[in-house]
Amino acid sequence: MTATIYTGGRIFTAGAEPWAEALVVAGDGVVFAGDAEGARAAAGTEAAVVDLDGRLLLPGFTDAHTHLVMMGEALGRVGLTDARTLADIQERLRSARAAQPDAARVLGRGWLFDSVPGGRPTAAMIDAAVADVPVYLDANDYHSCWVNSAALAELGITRDTPDPLGGRIGRDADGEPDGMLYETAAQTHVWAFLADQTDDTARDAAVERTLAAYAATGVTGAVDMAFDDLGLAAFQRAAERRGGHLPVRVAAHWFVENTGDEAANLAQVARAAELAETVRSPWLRIVGIKLVIDGVIDACTAAMRHPYSNGSNAQPIWSLADITPVVAAADAAGLQVALHAIGDLASDIALDALEHAAAVNGDRPRRHRIEHLEYASPGTAERMARLGVTASMQPVHADPAIFDNWAAMLGDERVDRAFAWPEYVDAGALLAFSTDAPTAPHEALPNMYIAATRRSALDDSFTPRHPQFALPLAQALGHATRDAAASVGDGATRGRLEAGLAADFAIIDADPFADGPESLLTARVVRTVVAGATRYDAGVL
């Protein structure tokens, strides 16, 4: 087996010895990482040599919280995150309609509440741009959907349509639907409807867009946080097209909906446990369940211990009474439990449920996780460390360009503890970084820029927010590679570049340690390698 030596640049291993002069790869694994002389001895005289020419080689990124099919779908929709006024949004919708006059619908994503007058979107605002076909616009956080009048009619939503459990249909002063669907109202009405309108060919195209986008941005592993039957089937087809392999290692959490019926909820856990036994290849496996306890701060749907600045608050989607038996059953089945908790009340519910599961199921290997933790009460990090719970967080959600509405909704001293990543590091909890695509851009390098600077990757005119919470670049990279892989139980096999571990790595055309973190905004991945095989090559090495 011919080995390959990578040398001539900076090599970040994310391991016990974080830096190496050379890396030796043979087959699907790393056989040596260290000094150049040792590399030559380990590789043998017939080894090929790749000259990095000053570039940075680092472990492949694991996007530890993402939505794979949705990401691929979003890549094919009208992007609205950088449309900062209602007029900008309307113009993009008009352009999209003109570009595809035969399309049955206009689909968009990524709009921000503070880009809409008063933060109160209405159907009439979209109607002013496109009224002849239904328009569906997912918010940047994917926890609400803004639609026009034609979409309300297509969905059959009227003043008599009841709010679903854990969600709300926005209504005007007269009780008529106003064009906003919050939380489970978006899921049960919009997402379910659009899924029925989408065929396998379209889903397969979305999966291929996601796989290509990740390979081109140095991502070698991904953790899906809302797998369902359609998503599973689409990825199984993608693997079949490649002889059983994928260009990215996929671990998935099965989405469990709160039906309000304990037996039905537990049946979903049982299904996930069955799938975890049968879907378990090195490339695609079911590892656990996903529960969404609350919403988001931007829409005032995250469950907080104290009200928002407007005096409102939100009830959790899962009460402690509802969630406790589900978490205990999943824990007993050996499933990893991932709990979406953005507000401090939600994270307390999550930890109470996890503590109960540990008490009733006894001492056993477990590595559960809480997703987002955008605002958590003091002491939460220490409690998570004691319980061995991973903090799964997204630097890109702290981008100052999308922060103003978040801060305004809280409007008090809670804003000063937003996205407090160092608290989890200092407490000894595992911190895993991710993007939560498509709620945010999927590219790993700008995500690391935000982590290391607390500056905006979207608009450099914004000043840093909470720079005291920025992390050293090497530490941030470790959370997005080593710790992200460990967050789904892969810490012993990948995520670091050490002998005996998987040869999963990326090479970028800059050295941000020498050039400064700003270079991450313009740097590009030139090669991505998974299991020793090149999955993306820009042709410059």
Coordinates of C-alpha atoms in Angstrom, one line a residue:
M1 CA 0.0 0.0 0.0
T2 CA 1.6 3.2 -1.1
A3 CA 1.7 6.0 1.5
T4 CA 1.4 9.7 0.9
I5 CA 3.3 12.4 2.9
Y6 CA 1.7 15.8 3.3
T7 CA 4.3 18.4 4.3
G8 CA 5.5 21.9 3.6
G9 CA 2.8 23.8 5.5
R10 CA 1.2 24.0 8.9
I11 CA -0.6 20.9 10.1
F12 CA -3.1 21.2 12.9
T13 CA -3.9 17.8 14.4
A14 CA -6.3 18.8 17.2
G15 CA -4.6 16.1 19.2
A16 CA -2.4 15.9 22.2
E17 CA 0.4 17.2 20.1
P18 CA -1.5 19.9 18.2
W19 CA 1.1 20.6 15.5
A20 CA 3.0 18.5 13.1
E21 CA 5.5 19.0 10.3
A22 CA 4.2 16.1 8.2
L23 CA 1.3 13.8 7.9
V24 CA 1.4 10.3 6.5
V25 CA -1.7 8.6 5.1
A26 CA -2.0 5.0 3.9
G27 CA -5.2 3.4 2.9
D28 CA -8.1 5.0 4.8
G29 CA -6.1 6.0 7.9
V30 CA -3.3 8.2 9.3
V31 CA -0.1 6.2 10.0
F32 CA 2.0 9.1 11.3
A33 CA 1.8 12.7 12.3
G34 CA 4.9 14.5 13.6
D35 CA 8.3 15.6 12.4
A36 CA 9.5 15.3 8.8
E37 CA 12.2 12.7 9.5
G38 CA 9.7 10.4 11.3
A39 CA 7.3 10.8 8.4
R40 CA 9.8 9.6 5.8
A41 CA 10.6 6.6 8.0
A42 CA 7.0 5.8 8.4
A43 CA 6.0 6.3 4.8
G44 CA 8.8 4.3 3.1
T45 CA 10.9 5.2 0.1
E46 CA 8.0 4.7 -2.4
A47 CA 5.8 7.3 -0.8
A48 CA 4.2 10.1 -2.8
V49 CA 4.7 13.6 -1.5
V50 CA 2.2 16.5 -1.5
D51 CA 3.7 19.9 -0.9
L52 CA 1.3 22.1 1.0
D53 CA 3.2 25.2 -0.1
G54 CA 2.4 27.0 3.1
R55 CA -1.2 26.0 3.3
L56 CA -3.0 24.8 6.4
L57 CA -4.0 21.1 6.8
L58 CA -6.5 20.3 9.6
P59 CA -8.9 17.6 10.6
G60 CA -12.1 17.6 8.5
F61 CA -15.0 19.6 10.1
T62 CA -17.9 17.7 11.6
D63 CA -21.0 19.9 11.3
A64 CA -22.4 18.6 14.6
H65 CA -25.9 20.1 14.1
T66 CA -27.4 20.4 10.7
H67 CA -30.5 19.5 8.6
L68 CA -29.2 17.8 5.5
V69 CA -32.2 17.6 3.2
M70 CA -33.4 21.0 4.2
M71 CA -30.0 22.4 3.5
G72 CA -30.0 21.1 0.0
E73 CA -33.5 22.4 -0.5
A74 CA -32.5 25.8 0.8
L75 CA -29.6 26.0 -1.6
G76 CA -32.2 26.0 -4.3
R77 CA -34.4 28.7 -2.9
V78 CA -34.4 32.5 -2.8
G79 CA -31.9 33.7 -0.2
L80 CA -33.1 36.5 2.0
T81 CA -30.7 36.8 4.9
D82 CA -28.8 39.8 3.4
A83 CA -32.0 41.5 2.3
R84 CA -32.1 44.1 5.0
T85 CA -35.3 45.9 4.1
L86 CA -38.8 45.0 3.1
A87 CA -38.2 46.6 -0.3
D88 CA -35.2 44.3 -0.8
I89 CA -37.2 41.2 0.1
Q90 CA -40.0 42.2 -2.2
E91 CA -37.6 42.9 -5.1
R92 CA -36.0 39.5 -4.7
L93 CA -39.4 37.8 -4.7
R94 CA -40.4 39.7 -7.9
S95 CA -37.2 38.7 -9.6
A96 CA -37.6 35.1 -8.6
R97 CA -41.2 35.1 -9.9
A98 CA -40.1 36.7 -13.2
A99 CA -37.2 34.2 -13.6
Q100 CA -39.5 31.2 -13.3
P101 CA -43.0 32.3 -14.6
D102 CA -44.2 28.7 -14.8
A103 CA -43.3 27.8 -11.2
A104 CA -46.2 26.7 -9.1
R105 CA -44.8 28.5 -6.0
V106 CA -42.0 30.8 -4.9
L107 CA -39.9 29.4 -2.0
G108 CA -37.5 31.5 0.0
R109 CA -35.5 31.3 3.2
G110 CA -33.4 33.2 5.7
W111 CA -35.3 36.4 6.2
L112 CA -34.7 38.3 9.5
F113 CA -37.4 39.9 11.7
D114 CA -35.5 43.1 11.9
S115 CA -35.6 43.5 8.1
V116 CA -39.4 43.9 8.3
P117 CA -41.1 47.0 9.6
G118 CA -41.8 46.6 13.3
G119 CA -40.7 43.0 13.1
R120 CA -44.2 42.1 12.1
P121 CA -44.4 40.4 8.7
T122 CA -47.8 40.2 7.0
A123 CA -49.3 38.3 4.0
A124 CA -50.1 41.7 2.5
M125 CA -46.4 42.6 2.4
I126 CA -45.7 39.6 0.2
D127 CA -48.8 40.1 -1.8
A128 CA -47.5 43.5 -2.9
A129 CA -44.6 41.7 -4.6
V130 CA -46.1 38.3 -5.6
A131 CA -49.8 37.6 -5.3
D132 CA -50.6 35.2 -8.2
V133 CA -48.9 32.1 -6.7
P134 CA -48.3 30.9 -3.2
V135 CA -45.1 32.2 -1.5
Y136 CA -43.5 30.4 1.4
L137 CA -40.6 32.0 3.2
D138 CA -38.8 30.2 6.0
A139 CA -37.3 32.6 8.7
N140 CA -33.6 32.6 9.2
D141 CA -34.1 30.4 12.3
Y142 CA -36.5 28.0 10.5
H143 CA -38.9 28.3 13.5
S144 CA -41.5 30.3 11.6
C145 CA -42.8 30.7 8.1
W146 CA -44.1 33.8 6.4
V147 CA -46.6 33.2 3.6
N148 CA -48.8 35.3 1.3
S149 CA -52.6 35.2 0.9
A150 CA -52.4 32.6 -1.9
A151 CA -50.4 30.3 0.4
L152 CA -52.9 30.6 3.2
A153 CA -55.6 29.7 0.7
E154 CA -53.6 26.7 -0.6
L155 CA -53.1 25.5 3.0
G156 CA -56.7 26.0 3.8
I157 CA -55.9 28.1 6.9
T158 CA -58.8 30.3 8.0
R159 CA -59.8 32.2 11.1
D160 CA -61.4 28.9 12.3
T161 CA -58.1 26.8 12.0
P162 CA -57.0 26.0 15.5
D163 CA -53.4 26.5 16.7
P164 CA -51.5 23.2 16.9
L165 CA -49.9 21.9 20.1
G166 CA -46.6 23.9 20.5
G167 CA -47.4 26.4 17.7
R168 CA -49.4 29.4 16.7
I169 CA -51.1 30.9 13.7
G170 CA -50.5 34.6 13.6
R171 CA -53.7 36.6 13.5
D172 CA -54.7 40.2 13.0
A173 CA -56.9 42.3 15.3
D174 CA -60.0 40.8 13.7
G175 CA -58.8 37.2 14.2
E176 CA -57.9 36.6 10.5
P177 CA -54.7 34.7 9.7
D178 CA -52.0 37.4 9.1
G179 CA -49.4 35.3 7.1
M180 CA -47.2 34.1 10.0
L181 CA -47.0 30.5 11.2
Y182 CA -44.9 30.0 14.3
E183 CA -43.1 26.8 15.5
T184 CA -45.3 23.7 15.0
A185 CA -47.8 25.6 12.9
A186 CA -45.0 26.0 10.3
Q187 CA -44.1 22.3 10.6
T188 CA -47.6 20.8 10.5
H189 CA -49.0 23.1 7.9
V190 CA -46.2 24.3 5.6
W191 CA -43.5 21.7 5.9
A192 CA -45.8 18.8 5.8
F193 CA -47.6 20.3 2.8
L194 CA -44.5 21.1 0.8
A195 CA -43.1 17.6 1.6
D196 CA -46.2 16.1 0.0
Q197 CA -45.6 18.3 -3.1
T198 CA -41.9 17.2 -3.4
D199 CA -41.0 13.9 -5.1
D200 CA -38.0 11.7 -4.6
T201 CA -36.2 13.2 -7.6
A202 CA -36.3 16.6 -6.0
R203 CA -35.2 15.2 -2.7
D204 CA -32.3 13.4 -4.3
A205 CA -31.2 16.6 -6.0
A206 CA -31.3 18.4 -2.6
V207 CA -29.1 15.7 -1.1
E208 CA -26.6 15.9 -3.9
R209 CA -26.4 19.7 -3.4
T210 CA -25.7 19.2 0.3
L211 CA -23.1 16.6 -0.3
A212 CA -21.3 18.6 -2.9
A213 CA -21.4 21.8 -0.8
Y214 CA -20.0 20.0 2.3
A215 CA -17.2 18.4 0.3
A216 CA -16.2 21.7 -1.1
T217 CA -16.1 23.3 2.3
G218 CA -14.0 20.8 4.2
V219 CA -16.8 19.0 6.0
T220 CA -16.1 15.3 6.4
G221 CA -18.9 14.4 9.0
A222 CA -22.4 15.7 9.6
V223 CA -25.0 15.2 12.4
D224 CA -28.5 15.6 11.2
M225 CA -31.0 16.8 13.7
A226 CA -34.4 16.0 12.2
F227 CA -34.2 12.8 10.3
D228 CA -37.5 11.3 9.1
D229 CA -38.5 8.5 6.7
L230 CA -38.2 10.7 3.7
G231 CA -34.7 11.9 4.6
L232 CA -33.5 8.5 5.5
A233 CA -34.7 7.1 2.2
A234 CA -33.1 9.9 0.3
F235 CA -29.7 9.3 2.0
Q236 CA -30.0 5.5 1.5
R237 CA -30.5 6.1 -2.2
A238 CA -27.5 8.5 -2.2
A239 CA -25.4 5.7 -0.7
E240 CA -26.7 3.1 -3.1
R241 CA -25.7 5.4 -6.0
R242 CA -22.1 5.2 -4.6
G243 CA -21.9 1.5 -3.9
G244 CA -22.8 1.9 -0.2
H245 CA -20.5 4.9 0.5
L246 CA -21.1 8.6 1.0
P247 CA -18.6 11.5 0.7
V248 CA -19.5 12.6 4.2
R249 CA -20.0 10.5 7.3
V250 CA -23.6 11.0 8.4
A251 CA -25.0 10.4 11.9
A252 CA -28.6 11.2 12.4
H253 CA -31.1 11.9 15.2
W254 CA -34.7 10.8 14.6
F255 CA -37.2 13.6 15.1
V256 CA -39.7 12.9 17.8
E257 CA -42.8 15.1 17.8
N258 CA -44.8 15.8 20.9
T259 CA -48.2 14.4 20.0
G260 CA -49.7 15.0 23.5
D261 CA -50.1 11.3 23.9
E262 CA -47.5 9.4 25.9
A263 CA -48.0 6.1 24.1
A264 CA -47.6 7.7 20.7
N265 CA -44.5 9.6 21.8
L266 CA -42.9 6.4 23.2
A267 CA -43.8 4.6 19.9
Q268 CA -41.6 7.1 18.1
V269 CA -38.7 6.3 20.4
A270 CA -39.2 2.6 19.8
R271 CA -39.0 3.2 16.1
A272 CA -35.8 5.2 16.5
A273 CA -34.3 2.3 18.5
E274 CA -35.2 -0.2 15.8
L275 CA -33.6 2.0 13.2
A276 CA -30.5 2.5 15.3
E277 CA -30.0 -1.3 15.1
T278 CA -30.6 -1.6 11.4
V279 CA -29.2 1.7 10.0
R280 CA -25.6 1.6 11.2
S281 CA -23.0 1.6 8.4
P282 CA -19.8 3.7 8.8
W283 CA -21.4 6.2 6.4
L284 CA -25.0 6.4 7.5
R285 CA -26.4 5.6 10.9
I286 CA -29.2 6.5 13.3
V287 CA -27.7 7.4 16.7
G288 CA -30.5 9.0 18.7
I289 CA -33.6 11.1 18.9
K290 CA -34.2 14.9 18.6
L291 CA -36.7 16.7 20.8
V292 CA -37.5 20.4 20.4
I293 CA -38.4 21.8 23.8
D294 CA -38.8 25.5 22.8
G295 CA -38.6 27.9 19.9
V296 CA -36.3 30.9 19.3
I297 CA -35.7 34.2 21.0
D298 CA -36.1 36.3 17.8
A299 CA -39.8 35.3 17.6
C300 CA -40.3 35.3 21.4
T301 CA -41.0 31.5 21.3
A302 CA -38.1 30.3 23.3
A303 CA -39.1 29.3 26.8
M304 CA -37.7 31.8 29.3
R305 CA -37.8 32.0 33.1
H306 CA -38.6 35.7 32.8
P307 CA -40.6 37.5 30.2
Y308 CA -39.4 39.2 27.0
S309 CA -39.1 42.9 26.7
N310 CA -42.6 43.1 25.4
G311 CA -44.0 41.3 28.4
S312 CA -44.8 38.1 26.6
N313 CA -43.4 34.6 27.2
A314 CA -43.7 31.2 25.6
Q315 CA -44.7 27.9 27.0
P316 CA -42.4 25.0 26.2
I317 CA -43.3 22.7 23.4
W318 CA -42.5 19.8 25.7
S319 CA -43.5 20.1 29.4
L320 CA -41.3 18.3 31.9
A321 CA -44.1 15.8 32.5
D322 CA -44.4 15.0 28.8
I323 CA -40.6 14.8 28.1
T324 CA -39.5 12.8 31.1
P325 CA -40.8 9.4 30.0
V326 CA -39.5 9.9 26.4
V327 CA -36.0 10.8 27.6
A328 CA -35.9 7.9 30.0
A329 CA -37.0 5.5 27.3
A330 CA -34.5 6.7 24.9
D331 CA -31.7 6.6 27.4
A332 CA -32.7 3.0 28.4
A333 CA -32.5 2.0 24.7
G334 CA -29.0 3.4 24.4
L335 CA -30.0 6.3 22.1
Q336 CA -28.4 9.6 22.3
V337 CA -30.9 12.3 23.2
A338 CA -30.5 15.7 21.6
L339 CA -32.6 18.4 23.1
H340 CA -33.2 21.8 21.4
A341 CA -33.2 24.3 24.2
I342 CA -32.6 28.0 23.5
G343 CA -34.2 29.6 26.5
D344 CA -33.1 29.1 30.1
L345 CA -36.4 27.5 31.1
A346 CA -36.0 25.0 28.3
S347 CA -32.4 24.1 29.2
D348 CA -33.6 23.5 32.8
I349 CA -36.3 21.2 31.6
A350 CA -33.8 19.3 29.5
L351 CA -31.4 18.8 32.4
D352 CA -34.2 17.8 34.8
A353 CA -35.3 15.1 32.3
L354 CA -31.7 13.9 31.8
E355 CA -31.1 13.7 35.5
H356 CA -34.3 11.7 35.9
A357 CA -33.2 9.3 33.1
A358 CA -29.8 8.7 34.9
A359 CA -31.6 8.1 38.2
V360 CA -34.0 5.5 36.8
N361 CA -31.7 3.8 34.4
G362 CA -28.6 3.7 36.5
D363 CA -25.0 4.0 35.7
R364 CA -24.4 3.3 32.0
P365 CA -22.4 4.9 29.1
R366 CA -24.3 7.9 27.9
R367 CA -23.4 11.2 26.1
H368 CA -26.6 13.2 25.7
R369 CA -26.6 16.8 24.4
I370 CA -28.3 20.1 24.5
E371 CA -28.6 22.1 21.3
H372 CA -28.1 25.9 21.0
L373 CA -28.1 27.1 24.6
E374 CA -28.3 30.7 23.4
Y375 CA -29.2 32.0 26.8
A376 CA -28.8 29.7 29.8
S377 CA -28.9 30.6 33.5
P378 CA -25.7 30.8 35.5
G379 CA -24.7 27.4 36.7
T380 CA -26.1 25.6 33.6
A381 CA -22.6 24.8 32.3
E382 CA -21.5 23.3 35.6
R383 CA -24.6 21.2 35.8
M384 CA -24.0 19.9 32.3
A385 CA -20.4 19.0 33.0
R386 CA -21.5 17.0 36.1
L387 CA -24.0 15.1 34.0
G388 CA -21.6 14.6 31.0
V389 CA -23.9 16.5 28.7
T390 CA -22.5 18.0 25.5
A391 CA -23.1 21.7 24.7
S392 CA -23.8 21.8 21.0
M393 CA -23.6 25.5 19.9
Q394 CA -23.4 27.5 16.7
P395 CA -21.0 30.4 16.5
V396 CA -22.7 31.6 13.3
H397 CA -25.9 32.3 15.3
A398 CA -23.9 35.0 17.3
D399 CA -23.0 36.9 14.1
P400 CA -23.5 40.6 15.1
A401 CA -25.3 41.3 11.8
I402 CA -28.3 39.2 13.0
F403 CA -28.1 40.0 16.7
D404 CA -30.0 43.2 17.1
N405 CA -33.5 41.7 17.1
W406 CA -32.3 38.9 19.4
A407 CA -31.0 41.5 21.9
A408 CA -34.1 43.7 21.6
M409 CA -36.5 40.8 22.4
L410 CA -34.7 40.2 25.8
G411 CA -33.9 43.8 26.4
D412 CA -32.1 43.4 29.7
E413 CA -29.0 42.1 31.4
R414 CA -29.6 38.6 29.9
V415 CA -28.2 40.0 26.6
D416 CA -24.8 40.3 28.3
R417 CA -24.5 36.5 28.6
A418 CA -25.5 35.6 25.0
F419 CA -23.7 32.6 23.5
A420 CA -21.3 32.3 26.4
W421 CA -19.1 29.5 25.0
P422 CA -16.2 29.9 27.5
E423 CA -18.5 29.0 30.4
Y424 CA -18.9 25.5 29.0
V425 CA -15.2 25.1 28.4
D426 CA -14.3 26.4 31.9
A427 CA -16.9 24.1 33.5
G428 CA -15.4 21.0 31.7
A429 CA -18.4 20.3 29.5
L430 CA -17.7 19.0 26.0
L431 CA -18.4 21.9 23.5
A432 CA -19.2 21.0 19.9
F433 CA -19.5 23.6 17.2
S434 CA -21.7 23.4 14.2
T435 CA -23.7 25.7 11.8
D436 CA -27.3 24.5 12.1
A437 CA -27.6 24.8 8.3
P438 CA -29.8 25.9 6.7
T439 CA -30.7 28.3 9.5
A440 CA -27.2 29.8 8.8
P441 CA -24.5 29.5 6.1
H442 CA -23.0 26.0 6.0
E443 CA -19.4 27.1 5.3
A444 CA -17.1 26.1 8.2
L445 CA -14.4 28.8 7.8
P446 CA -16.6 31.9 8.4
N447 CA -18.1 30.0 11.3
M448 CA -14.6 29.8 12.8
Y449 CA -14.0 33.4 12.2
I450 CA -17.0 34.4 14.3
A451 CA -15.9 31.9 17.0
A452 CA -12.5 33.5 17.2
T453 CA -13.5 37.1 16.9
R454 CA -17.2 37.6 17.7
R455 CA -17.2 39.8 14.6
S456 CA -19.7 39.5 11.7
A457 CA -18.9 37.2 8.7
L458 CA -21.9 38.7 6.9
D459 CA -21.2 42.5 7.2
D460 CA -17.9 43.9 8.5
S461 CA -19.6 47.2 9.4
F462 CA -20.9 45.7 12.6
T463 CA -18.8 46.0 15.7
P464 CA -17.9 42.8 17.7
R465 CA -20.6 41.6 20.2
H466 CA -19.3 40.2 23.4
P467 CA -15.7 39.9 22.4
Q468 CA -14.9 38.5 25.8
F469 CA -16.6 35.3 24.7
A470 CA -14.3 34.8 21.7
L471 CA -12.1 31.7 21.7
P472 CA -8.5 31.2 20.6
L473 CA -8.5 30.0 17.0
A474 CA -7.0 26.6 17.8
Q475 CA -9.5 26.0 20.5
A476 CA -12.4 27.0 18.2
L477 CA -11.1 24.6 15.5
G478 CA -10.9 21.8 18.1
H479 CA -14.5 22.3 19.0
A480 CA -15.5 22.0 15.3
T481 CA -13.4 19.0 14.5
R482 CA -12.2 16.8 17.4
D483 CA -15.1 17.7 19.8
A484 CA -17.8 17.7 17.1
A485 CA -16.8 14.1 16.2
A486 CA -16.7 13.1 19.8
S487 CA -20.2 14.5 20.3
V488 CA -21.6 11.5 18.5
G489 CA -19.3 8.9 20.0
D490 CA -16.6 9.1 17.3
G491 CA -13.8 10.6 19.4
A492 CA -11.7 7.4 19.3
T493 CA -11.8 7.0 15.5
R494 CA -11.8 10.4 13.9
G495 CA -11.7 14.1 14.5
R496 CA -8.0 14.3 15.2
L497 CA -5.0 13.6 13.0
E498 CA -3.1 10.9 14.9
A499 CA -1.8 7.5 13.9
G500 CA -4.6 4.9 13.9
L501 CA -7.4 7.4 13.2
A502 CA -9.3 8.0 10.1
A503 CA -7.7 10.1 7.4
D504 CA -10.4 12.7 7.3
F505 CA -8.9 16.2 6.7
A506 CA -9.1 19.4 4.7
I507 CA -6.5 21.7 3.2
I508 CA -7.2 25.4 2.9
D509 CA -5.4 27.9 0.8
A510 CA -4.3 30.2 3.7
D511 CA -2.8 30.0 7.1
P512 CA -5.0 31.9 9.5
F513 CA -2.6 31.3 12.3
A514 CA 0.0 33.3 10.4
D515 CA -2.3 35.6 8.4
G516 CA -4.9 36.3 11.2
P517 CA -8.5 35.1 11.5
E518 CA -9.6 37.6 8.9
S519 CA -8.1 35.3 6.3
L520 CA -10.8 32.8 7.1
L521 CA -13.3 35.0 5.3
T522 CA -11.5 34.7 2.0
A523 CA -9.8 31.3 2.4
R524 CA -11.0 28.4 0.4
V525 CA -10.8 24.7 0.8
V526 CA -8.6 23.2 -1.9
R527 CA -8.9 19.5 -1.0
T528 CA -11.1 17.4 1.2
V529 CA -10.2 13.9 2.1
V530 CA -12.4 11.3 3.7
A531 CA -11.2 7.9 4.7
G532 CA -8.0 8.5 2.7
A533 CA -10.0 9.3 -0.5
T534 CA -10.1 12.7 -2.1
R535 CA -13.8 13.9 -2.1
Y536 CA -13.1 17.4 -3.4
D537 CA -10.1 18.8 -5.2
A538 CA -9.8 22.3 -6.5
G539 CA -6.9 21.2 -8.7
V540 CA -4.2 23.5 -7.1
L541 CA -2.1 20.9 -5.3

